[in-house]
Amino acid sequence: ETGVTQSPTHLIKTRGQQVTLRCSSQSGHNTVSWYQQALGQGPQFIFQYYREEENGRGNFPPRFSGLQFPNYSSELNVNALELDDSALYLCASSFWQGSYNEQFFGPGTRLTVL
Amino acid sequence: SQKIEQNSEALNIQEGKTATLTCNYTNYSPAYLQWYRQDPGRGPVFLLLIRENEKEKRKERLKVTFDTTLKQSLFHITASQPADSATYLCALEGKGGNNRLAFGKGNQVVVIP
């Protein structure tokens, strides 16, 4: 088990609602990345935060937004939920220093949009 | 467009045999190629990383090869065990070490006792 935790474990929302997912990164890590994994698919990169600033974004609309806090924990916010947003949302933390560093994934939050 | 392809069919293999998985990619120039294991309802777990200038990497019963000319990586599990049953994901990371991963869909392995 990694030291990355996510909450909640499961969540059910209806179309049009807003949701906030939380991630507590592993101790000493300064980077958090968020991924969306639809059923039967690989994880898709949403965005990354490094030292509280967004540091890259994948092909996701602006209604997906995030924050990173001074303790390097992070939130993913999704507004105006759509049915296709139903997925497993994963966060991964790492200590980035300009070259590859191993990413540690949390267990994910399963979001169902009805 | 960029693609990372893994076999969509599950690989059923007898215990003790070697499982071999393939990852092919197009329109990428990865600095690193990684393999992850994912169990149902869990997050991916890092297994191995291979750099663009490396041909082969080993870790215990795992072996990864990387051919940048063919744009292909092979992942081998030798002496497979039922506990190796899982989905294995191939992931590419671009140059610059930005830690942003592009994943394939994954390939399920079922080891039959």
PDB file of C-alpha atoms in Angstrom:
ATOM      1  CA  GLU A   1       0.000   0.000   0.000  1.00  0.00           C
ATOM      2  CA  THR A   2       1.245   3.504  -0.828  1.00  0.00           C
ATOM      3  CA  GLY A   3       0.891   6.472   1.509  1.00  0.00           C
ATOM      4  CA  VAL A   4      -1.527   8.182  -0.893  1.00  0.00           C
ATOM      5  CA  THR A   5      -5.091   8.339   0.343  1.00  0.00           C
ATOM      6  CA  GLN A   6      -8.233   9.499  -1.431  1.00  0.00           C
ATOM      7  CA  SER A   7     -11.701  10.366  -0.247  1.00  0.00           C
ATOM      8  CA  PRO A   8     -14.432   9.509  -0.591  1.00  0.00           C
ATOM      9  CA  THR A   9     -14.124   5.919  -1.786  1.00  0.00           C
ATOM     10  CA  HIS A  10     -17.398   5.986  -3.679  1.00  0.00           C
ATOM     11  CA  LEU A  11     -19.727   8.772  -4.689  1.00  0.00           C
ATOM     12  CA  ILE A  12     -23.035   8.952  -6.525  1.00  0.00           C
ATOM     13  CA  LYS A  13     -24.159  12.229  -8.081  1.00  0.00           C
ATOM     14  CA  THR A  14     -26.743  13.322 -10.607  1.00  0.00           C
ATOM     15  CA  ARG A  15     -26.181  15.118 -13.871  1.00  0.00           C
ATOM     16  CA  GLY A  16     -25.518  18.819 -13.463  1.00  0.00           C
ATOM     17  CA  GLN A  17     -24.242  18.567  -9.898  1.00  0.00           C
ATOM     18  CA  GLN A  18     -20.770  19.480  -8.718  1.00  0.00           C
ATOM     19  CA  VAL A  19     -18.286  17.202  -6.947  1.00  0.00           C
ATOM     20  CA  THR A  20     -15.050  17.602  -4.988  1.00  0.00           C
ATOM     21  CA  LEU A  21     -12.605  14.747  -4.627  1.00  0.00           C
ATOM     22  CA  ARG A  22      -9.681  14.823  -2.230  1.00  0.00           C
ATOM     23  CA  CYS A  23      -6.190  13.402  -2.246  1.00  0.00           C
ATOM     24  CA  SER A  24      -3.584  13.290   0.482  1.00  0.00           C
ATOM     25  CA  SER A  25      -0.176  12.792  -1.052  1.00  0.00           C
ATOM     26  CA  GLN A  26       2.649  10.704   0.292  1.00  0.00           C
ATOM     27  CA  SER A  27       4.847  12.433   2.861  1.00  0.00           C
ATOM     28  CA  GLY A  28       7.653  14.440   1.255  1.00  0.00           C
ATOM     29  CA  HIS A  29       6.044  14.553  -2.187  1.00  0.00           C
ATOM     30  CA  ASN A  30       5.557  17.909  -3.927  1.00  0.00           C
ATOM     31  CA  THR A  31       3.643  16.892  -7.054  1.00  0.00           C
ATOM     32  CA  VAL A  32       0.136  15.541  -7.494  1.00  0.00           C
ATOM     33  CA  SER A  33      -1.333  14.323 -10.759  1.00  0.00           C
ATOM     34  CA  TRP A  34      -4.972  13.429 -11.353  1.00  0.00           C
ATOM     35  CA  TYR A  35      -6.177  10.777 -13.772  1.00  0.00           C
ATOM     36  CA  GLN A  36      -9.605   9.623 -14.948  1.00  0.00           C
ATOM     37  CA  GLN A  37     -10.071   5.927 -15.636  1.00  0.00           C
ATOM     38  CA  ALA A  38     -13.278   4.888 -17.382  1.00  0.00           C
ATOM     39  CA  LEU A  39     -14.324   1.256 -17.170  1.00  0.00           C
ATOM     40  CA  GLY A  40     -12.109  -0.956 -19.332  1.00  0.00           C
ATOM     41  CA  GLN A  41      -9.781   1.911 -20.213  1.00  0.00           C
ATOM     42  CA  GLY A  42      -6.378   3.072 -19.056  1.00  0.00           C
ATOM     43  CA  PRO A  43      -6.026   6.160 -16.863  1.00  0.00           C
ATOM     44  CA  GLN A  44      -6.215   9.487 -18.733  1.00  0.00           C
ATOM     45  CA  PHE A  45      -4.143  12.439 -17.474  1.00  0.00           C
ATOM     46  CA  ILE A  46      -6.324  15.324 -16.269  1.00  0.00           C
ATOM     47  CA  PHE A  47      -3.792  17.760 -14.767  1.00  0.00           C
ATOM     48  CA  GLN A  48      -0.816  18.041 -12.484  1.00  0.00           C
ATOM     49  CA  TYR A  49       0.028  20.359  -9.606  1.00  0.00           C
ATOM     50  CA  TYR A  50       3.546  21.209  -8.525  1.00  0.00           C
ATOM     51  CA  ARG A  51       4.082  23.361  -5.455  1.00  0.00           C
ATOM     52  CA  GLU A  52       0.491  24.641  -5.581  1.00  0.00           C
ATOM     53  CA  GLU A  53       0.580  25.670  -9.248  1.00  0.00           C
ATOM     54  CA  GLU A  54      -1.004  23.855 -12.187  1.00  0.00           C
ATOM     55  CA  ASN A  55       1.859  22.296 -14.129  1.00  0.00           C
ATOM     56  CA  GLY A  56       0.249  20.810 -17.186  1.00  0.00           C
ATOM     57  CA  ARG A  57      -3.196  19.777 -18.287  1.00  0.00           C
ATOM     58  CA  GLY A  58      -4.596  16.994 -20.423  1.00  0.00           C
ATOM     59  CA  ASN A  59      -7.498  17.169 -22.834  1.00  0.00           C
ATOM     60  CA  PHE A  60     -10.217  17.920 -20.281  1.00  0.00           C
ATOM     61  CA  PRO A  61     -12.661  20.861 -20.300  1.00  0.00           C
ATOM     62  CA  PRO A  62     -12.398  23.781 -17.850  1.00  0.00           C
ATOM     63  CA  ARG A  63     -15.199  22.368 -15.688  1.00  0.00           C
ATOM     64  CA  PHE A  64     -12.460  20.079 -14.354  1.00  0.00           C
ATOM     65  CA  SER A  65     -10.412  22.181 -11.955  1.00  0.00           C
ATOM     66  CA  GLY A  66      -8.093  21.580  -9.080  1.00  0.00           C
ATOM     67  CA  LEU A  67      -6.136  22.901  -6.163  1.00  0.00           C
ATOM     68  CA  GLN A  68      -3.020  21.951  -4.308  1.00  0.00           C
ATOM     69  CA  PHE A  69      -2.578  23.088  -0.737  1.00  0.00           C
ATOM     70  CA  PRO A  70       0.603  24.077   1.158  1.00  0.00           C
ATOM     71  CA  ASN A  71       0.759  20.590   2.686  1.00  0.00           C
ATOM     72  CA  TYR A  72       0.664  19.259  -0.924  1.00  0.00           C
ATOM     73  CA  SER A  73      -2.731  17.622  -0.545  1.00  0.00           C
ATOM     74  CA  SER A  74      -5.023  18.255  -3.487  1.00  0.00           C
ATOM     75  CA  GLU A  75      -8.614  18.552  -4.641  1.00  0.00           C
ATOM     76  CA  LEU A  76     -10.252  17.796  -7.950  1.00  0.00           C
ATOM     77  CA  ASN A  77     -13.464  19.683  -8.655  1.00  0.00           C
ATOM     78  CA  VAL A  78     -15.853  18.817 -11.434  1.00  0.00           C
ATOM     79  CA  ASN A  79     -18.751  21.145 -12.252  1.00  0.00           C
ATOM     80  CA  ALA A  80     -21.877  20.443 -14.292  1.00  0.00           C
ATOM     81  CA  LEU A  81     -21.432  16.672 -14.095  1.00  0.00           C
ATOM     82  CA  GLU A  82     -22.178  14.639 -17.199  1.00  0.00           C
ATOM     83  CA  LEU A  83     -22.950  10.929 -17.463  1.00  0.00           C
ATOM     84  CA  ASP A  84     -19.558  10.351 -19.137  1.00  0.00           C
ATOM     85  CA  ASP A  85     -17.807  11.648 -16.031  1.00  0.00           C
ATOM     86  CA  SER A  86     -18.606   8.323 -14.365  1.00  0.00           C
ATOM     87  CA  ALA A  87     -15.185   6.793 -13.753  1.00  0.00           C
ATOM     88  CA  LEU A  88     -12.495   5.940 -11.240  1.00  0.00           C
ATOM     89  CA  TYR A  89     -10.545   9.086 -10.361  1.00  0.00           C
ATOM     90  CA  LEU A  90      -6.964   8.454  -9.365  1.00  0.00           C
ATOM     91  CA  CYS A  91      -4.402  10.741  -7.870  1.00  0.00           C
ATOM     92  CA  ALA A  92      -0.698  10.057  -7.956  1.00  0.00           C
ATOM     93  CA  SER A  93       1.991  11.791  -5.956  1.00  0.00           C
ATOM     94  CA  SER A  94       5.710  12.065  -6.568  1.00  0.00           C
ATOM     95  CA  PHE A  95       8.708  14.145  -5.608  1.00  0.00           C
ATOM     96  CA  TRP A  96       9.536  15.848  -8.858  1.00  0.00           C
ATOM     97  CA  GLN A  97      12.979  17.352  -9.309  1.00  0.00           C
ATOM     98  CA  GLY A  98      13.270  17.728 -13.062  1.00  0.00           C
ATOM     99  CA  SER A  99      13.638  14.126 -14.114  1.00  0.00           C
ATOM    100  CA  TYR A 100      11.707  10.925 -13.717  1.00  0.00           C
ATOM    101  CA  ASN A 101      10.484  10.027 -10.284  1.00  0.00           C
ATOM    102  CA  GLU A 102       8.242   7.114  -9.395  1.00  0.00           C
ATOM    103  CA  GLN A 103       4.585   7.989  -9.026  1.00  0.00           C
ATOM    104  CA  PHE A 104       2.543   6.487  -6.232  1.00  0.00           C
ATOM    105  CA  PHE A 105      -1.139   6.058  -6.918  1.00  0.00           C
ATOM    106  CA  GLY A 106      -3.955   6.214  -4.432  1.00  0.00           C
ATOM    107  CA  PRO A 107      -6.819   3.700  -4.399  1.00  0.00           C
ATOM    108  CA  GLY A 108      -9.104   6.031  -6.341  1.00  0.00           C
ATOM    109  CA  THR A 109     -12.583   7.462  -5.943  1.00  0.00           C
ATOM    110  CA  ARG A 110     -15.355   5.731  -7.877  1.00  0.00           C
ATOM    111  CA  LEU A 111     -17.752   8.399  -9.167  1.00  0.00           C
ATOM    112  CA  THR A 112     -21.105   7.404 -10.591  1.00  0.00           C
ATOM    113  CA  VAL A 113     -23.205  10.062 -12.348  1.00  0.00           C
ATOM    114  CA  LEU A 114     -26.876   9.229 -12.802  1.00  0.00           C
TER     115      LEU A 114
ATOM    116  CA  SER B   1      -2.796  10.817 -33.537  1.00  0.00           C
ATOM    117  CA  GLN B   2      -0.926   9.315 -30.610  1.00  0.00           C
ATOM    118  CA  LYS B   3      -1.807   5.740 -29.719  1.00  0.00           C
ATOM    119  CA  ILE B   4      -0.693   3.210 -27.121  1.00  0.00           C
ATOM    120  CA  GLU B   5      -1.978  -0.259 -27.904  1.00  0.00           C
ATOM    121  CA  GLN B   6      -2.179  -3.301 -25.670  1.00  0.00           C
ATOM    122  CA  ASN B   7      -3.917  -6.555 -26.474  1.00  0.00           C
ATOM    123  CA  SER B   8      -7.578  -6.297 -25.457  1.00  0.00           C
ATOM    124  CA  GLU B   9      -7.952 -10.056 -25.035  1.00  0.00           C
ATOM    125  CA  ALA B  10      -7.145 -11.542 -21.646  1.00  0.00           C
ATOM    126  CA  LEU B  11      -4.094 -13.771 -21.501  1.00  0.00           C
ATOM    127  CA  ASN B  12      -4.862 -17.099 -19.814  1.00  0.00           C
ATOM    128  CA  ILE B  13      -1.701 -18.931 -18.856  1.00  0.00           C
ATOM    129  CA  GLN B  14      -0.807 -22.031 -16.904  1.00  0.00           C
ATOM    130  CA  GLU B  15       1.003 -21.572 -13.610  1.00  0.00           C
ATOM    131  CA  GLY B  16       4.758 -21.817 -14.035  1.00  0.00           C
ATOM    132  CA  LYS B  17       4.769 -20.645 -17.654  1.00  0.00           C
ATOM    133  CA  THR B  18       6.006 -17.272 -18.923  1.00  0.00           C
ATOM    134  CA  ALA B  19       3.419 -14.605 -19.680  1.00  0.00           C
ATOM    135  CA  THR B  20       4.380 -12.120 -22.394  1.00  0.00           C
ATOM    136  CA  LEU B  21       2.513  -8.879 -22.973  1.00  0.00           C
ATOM    137  CA  THR B  22       2.998  -6.376 -25.784  1.00  0.00           C
ATOM    138  CA  CYS B  23       2.778  -2.595 -25.822  1.00  0.00           C
ATOM    139  CA  ASN B  24       2.931  -0.806 -29.178  1.00  0.00           C
ATOM    140  CA  TYR B  25       2.867   2.939 -29.617  1.00  0.00           C
ATOM    141  CA  THR B  26       2.654   5.409 -32.488  1.00  0.00           C
ATOM    142  CA  ASN B  27       3.444   9.111 -32.757  1.00  0.00           C
ATOM    143  CA  TYR B  28       5.298   9.156 -29.451  1.00  0.00           C
ATOM    144  CA  SER B  29       8.922   9.713 -28.590  1.00  0.00           C
ATOM    145  CA  PRO B  30       8.935   8.600 -24.963  1.00  0.00           C
ATOM    146  CA  ALA B  31      11.801   9.257 -22.626  1.00  0.00           C
ATOM    147  CA  TYR B  32      10.574   6.465 -20.380  1.00  0.00           C
ATOM    148  CA  LEU B  33       8.273   3.488 -20.692  1.00  0.00           C
ATOM    149  CA  GLN B  34       6.748   2.047 -17.549  1.00  0.00           C
ATOM    150  CA  TRP B  35       4.708  -0.970 -16.591  1.00  0.00           C
ATOM    151  CA  TYR B  36       2.102  -0.960 -13.835  1.00  0.00           C
ATOM    152  CA  ARG B  37      -0.034  -3.625 -12.237  1.00  0.00           C
ATOM    153  CA  GLN B  38      -3.651  -2.880 -11.379  1.00  0.00           C
ATOM    154  CA  ASP B  39      -5.964  -5.066  -9.345  1.00  0.00           C
ATOM    155  CA  PRO B  40      -9.760  -4.603  -9.540  1.00  0.00           C
ATOM    156  CA  GLY B  41     -10.906  -1.452  -7.722  1.00  0.00           C
ATOM    157  CA  ARG B  42      -7.343  -0.422  -6.841  1.00  0.00           C
ATOM    158  CA  GLY B  43      -4.893   2.141  -8.116  1.00  0.00           C
ATOM    159  CA  PRO B  44      -2.010   1.142 -10.411  1.00  0.00           C
ATOM    160  CA  VAL B  45       1.188  -0.038  -8.759  1.00  0.00           C
ATOM    161  CA  PHE B  46       4.543   0.742 -10.377  1.00  0.00           C
ATOM    162  CA  LEU B  47       6.538  -2.311 -11.486  1.00  0.00           C
ATOM    163  CA  LEU B  48       9.342  -1.348 -13.837  1.00  0.00           C
ATOM    164  CA  LEU B  49      10.687   1.594 -15.811  1.00  0.00           C
ATOM    165  CA  ILE B  50      12.916   1.455 -18.868  1.00  0.00           C
ATOM    166  CA  ARG B  51      14.609   4.442 -20.471  1.00  0.00           C
ATOM    167  CA  GLU B  52      14.737   5.153 -24.192  1.00  0.00           C
ATOM    168  CA  ASN B  53      18.425   4.268 -24.352  1.00  0.00           C
ATOM    169  CA  GLU B  54      17.955   0.913 -22.581  1.00  0.00           C
ATOM    170  CA  LYS B  55      17.106  -2.369 -24.273  1.00  0.00           C
ATOM    171  CA  GLU B  56      16.185  -4.566 -21.327  1.00  0.00           C
ATOM    172  CA  LYS B  57      15.441  -4.309 -17.617  1.00  0.00           C
ATOM    173  CA  ARG B  58      14.859  -7.065 -15.082  1.00  0.00           C
ATOM    174  CA  LYS B  59      13.384  -7.186 -11.606  1.00  0.00           C
ATOM    175  CA  GLU B  60      12.947 -10.534  -9.918  1.00  0.00           C
ATOM    176  CA  ARG B  61      10.598 -12.553 -12.203  1.00  0.00           C
ATOM    177  CA  LEU B  62       9.812  -9.555 -14.406  1.00  0.00           C
ATOM    178  CA  LYS B  63      11.582  -8.542 -17.598  1.00  0.00           C
ATOM    179  CA  VAL B  64      10.901  -5.598 -19.881  1.00  0.00           C
ATOM    180  CA  THR B  65      12.362  -4.958 -23.314  1.00  0.00           C
ATOM    181  CA  PHE B  66      12.152  -1.710 -25.255  1.00  0.00           C
ATOM    182  CA  ASP B  67      12.658  -1.327 -28.991  1.00  0.00           C
ATOM    183  CA  THR B  68      12.375   2.322 -30.016  1.00  0.00           C
ATOM    184  CA  THR B  69      12.758   1.414 -33.695  1.00  0.00           C
ATOM    185  CA  LEU B  70       9.769  -0.935 -33.619  1.00  0.00           C
ATOM    186  CA  LYS B  71       8.062   1.356 -31.073  1.00  0.00           C
ATOM    187  CA  GLN B  72       7.335  -1.655 -28.931  1.00  0.00           C
ATOM    188  CA  SER B  73       7.855  -2.945 -25.416  1.00  0.00           C
ATOM    189  CA  LEU B  74       7.497  -6.537 -24.270  1.00  0.00           C
ATOM    190  CA  PHE B  75       6.712  -7.396 -20.650  1.00  0.00           C
ATOM    191  CA  HIS B  76       7.477 -10.887 -19.383  1.00  0.00           C
ATOM    192  CA  ILE B  77       6.435 -12.603 -16.161  1.00  0.00           C
ATOM    193  CA  THR B  78       8.462 -15.787 -15.738  1.00  0.00           C
ATOM    194  CA  ALA B  79       7.382 -18.719 -13.559  1.00  0.00           C
ATOM    195  CA  SER B  80       3.924 -17.156 -13.332  1.00  0.00           C
ATOM    196  CA  GLN B  81       1.837 -17.659 -10.203  1.00  0.00           C
ATOM    197  CA  PRO B  82      -1.912 -17.269  -9.558  1.00  0.00           C
ATOM    198  CA  ALA B  83      -1.048 -14.154  -7.497  1.00  0.00           C
ATOM    199  CA  ASP B  84       0.214 -12.553 -10.735  1.00  0.00           C
ATOM    200  CA  SER B  85      -3.369 -12.449 -12.042  1.00  0.00           C
ATOM    201  CA  ALA B  86      -4.147  -8.773 -12.630  1.00  0.00           C
ATOM    202  CA  THR B  87      -4.325  -6.130 -15.354  1.00  0.00           C
ATOM    203  CA  TYR B  88      -0.980  -4.798 -16.555  1.00  0.00           C
ATOM    204  CA  LEU B  89      -0.740  -1.272 -17.911  1.00  0.00           C
ATOM    205  CA  CYS B  90       1.895   0.183 -20.181  1.00  0.00           C
ATOM    206  CA  ALA B  91       2.591   3.914 -19.714  1.00  0.00           C
ATOM    207  CA  LEU B  92       4.747   6.381 -21.605  1.00  0.00           C
ATOM    208  CA  GLU B  93       6.332   9.526 -20.279  1.00  0.00           C
ATOM    209  CA  GLY B  94       7.502  12.218 -22.649  1.00  0.00           C
ATOM    210  CA  LYS B  95      10.870  13.928 -22.736  1.00  0.00           C
ATOM    211  CA  GLY B  96      11.487  16.511 -20.025  1.00  0.00           C
ATOM    212  CA  GLY B  97      10.629  14.259 -17.110  1.00  0.00           C
ATOM    213  CA  ASN B  98       7.307  15.913 -16.435  1.00  0.00           C
ATOM    214  CA  ASN B  99       5.826  12.832 -14.792  1.00  0.00           C
ATOM    215  CA  ARG B 100       2.736  13.030 -17.003  1.00  0.00           C
ATOM    216  CA  LEU B 101       1.869   9.505 -18.047  1.00  0.00           C
ATOM    217  CA  ALA B 102      -0.031   8.315 -21.108  1.00  0.00           C
ATOM    218  CA  PHE B 103      -1.456   4.845 -20.488  1.00  0.00           C
ATOM    219  CA  GLY B 104      -2.576   2.005 -22.673  1.00  0.00           C
ATOM    220  CA  LYS B 105      -5.882   0.255 -21.924  1.00  0.00           C
ATOM    221  CA  GLY B 106      -4.174  -2.556 -20.089  1.00  0.00           C
ATOM    222  CA  ASN B 107      -3.978  -6.294 -20.653  1.00  0.00           C
ATOM    223  CA  GLN B 108      -5.540  -8.759 -18.228  1.00  0.00           C
ATOM    224  CA  VAL B 109      -3.516 -11.796 -17.191  1.00  0.00           C
ATOM    225  CA  VAL B 110      -5.158 -14.858 -15.623  1.00  0.00           C
ATOM    226  CA  VAL B 111      -2.795 -17.479 -14.230  1.00  0.00           C
ATOM    227  CA  ILE B 112      -4.471 -20.872 -13.976  1.00  0.00           C
ATOM    228  CA  PRO B 113      -3.289 -23.127 -11.127  1.00  0.00           C
TER     229      PRO B 113
END
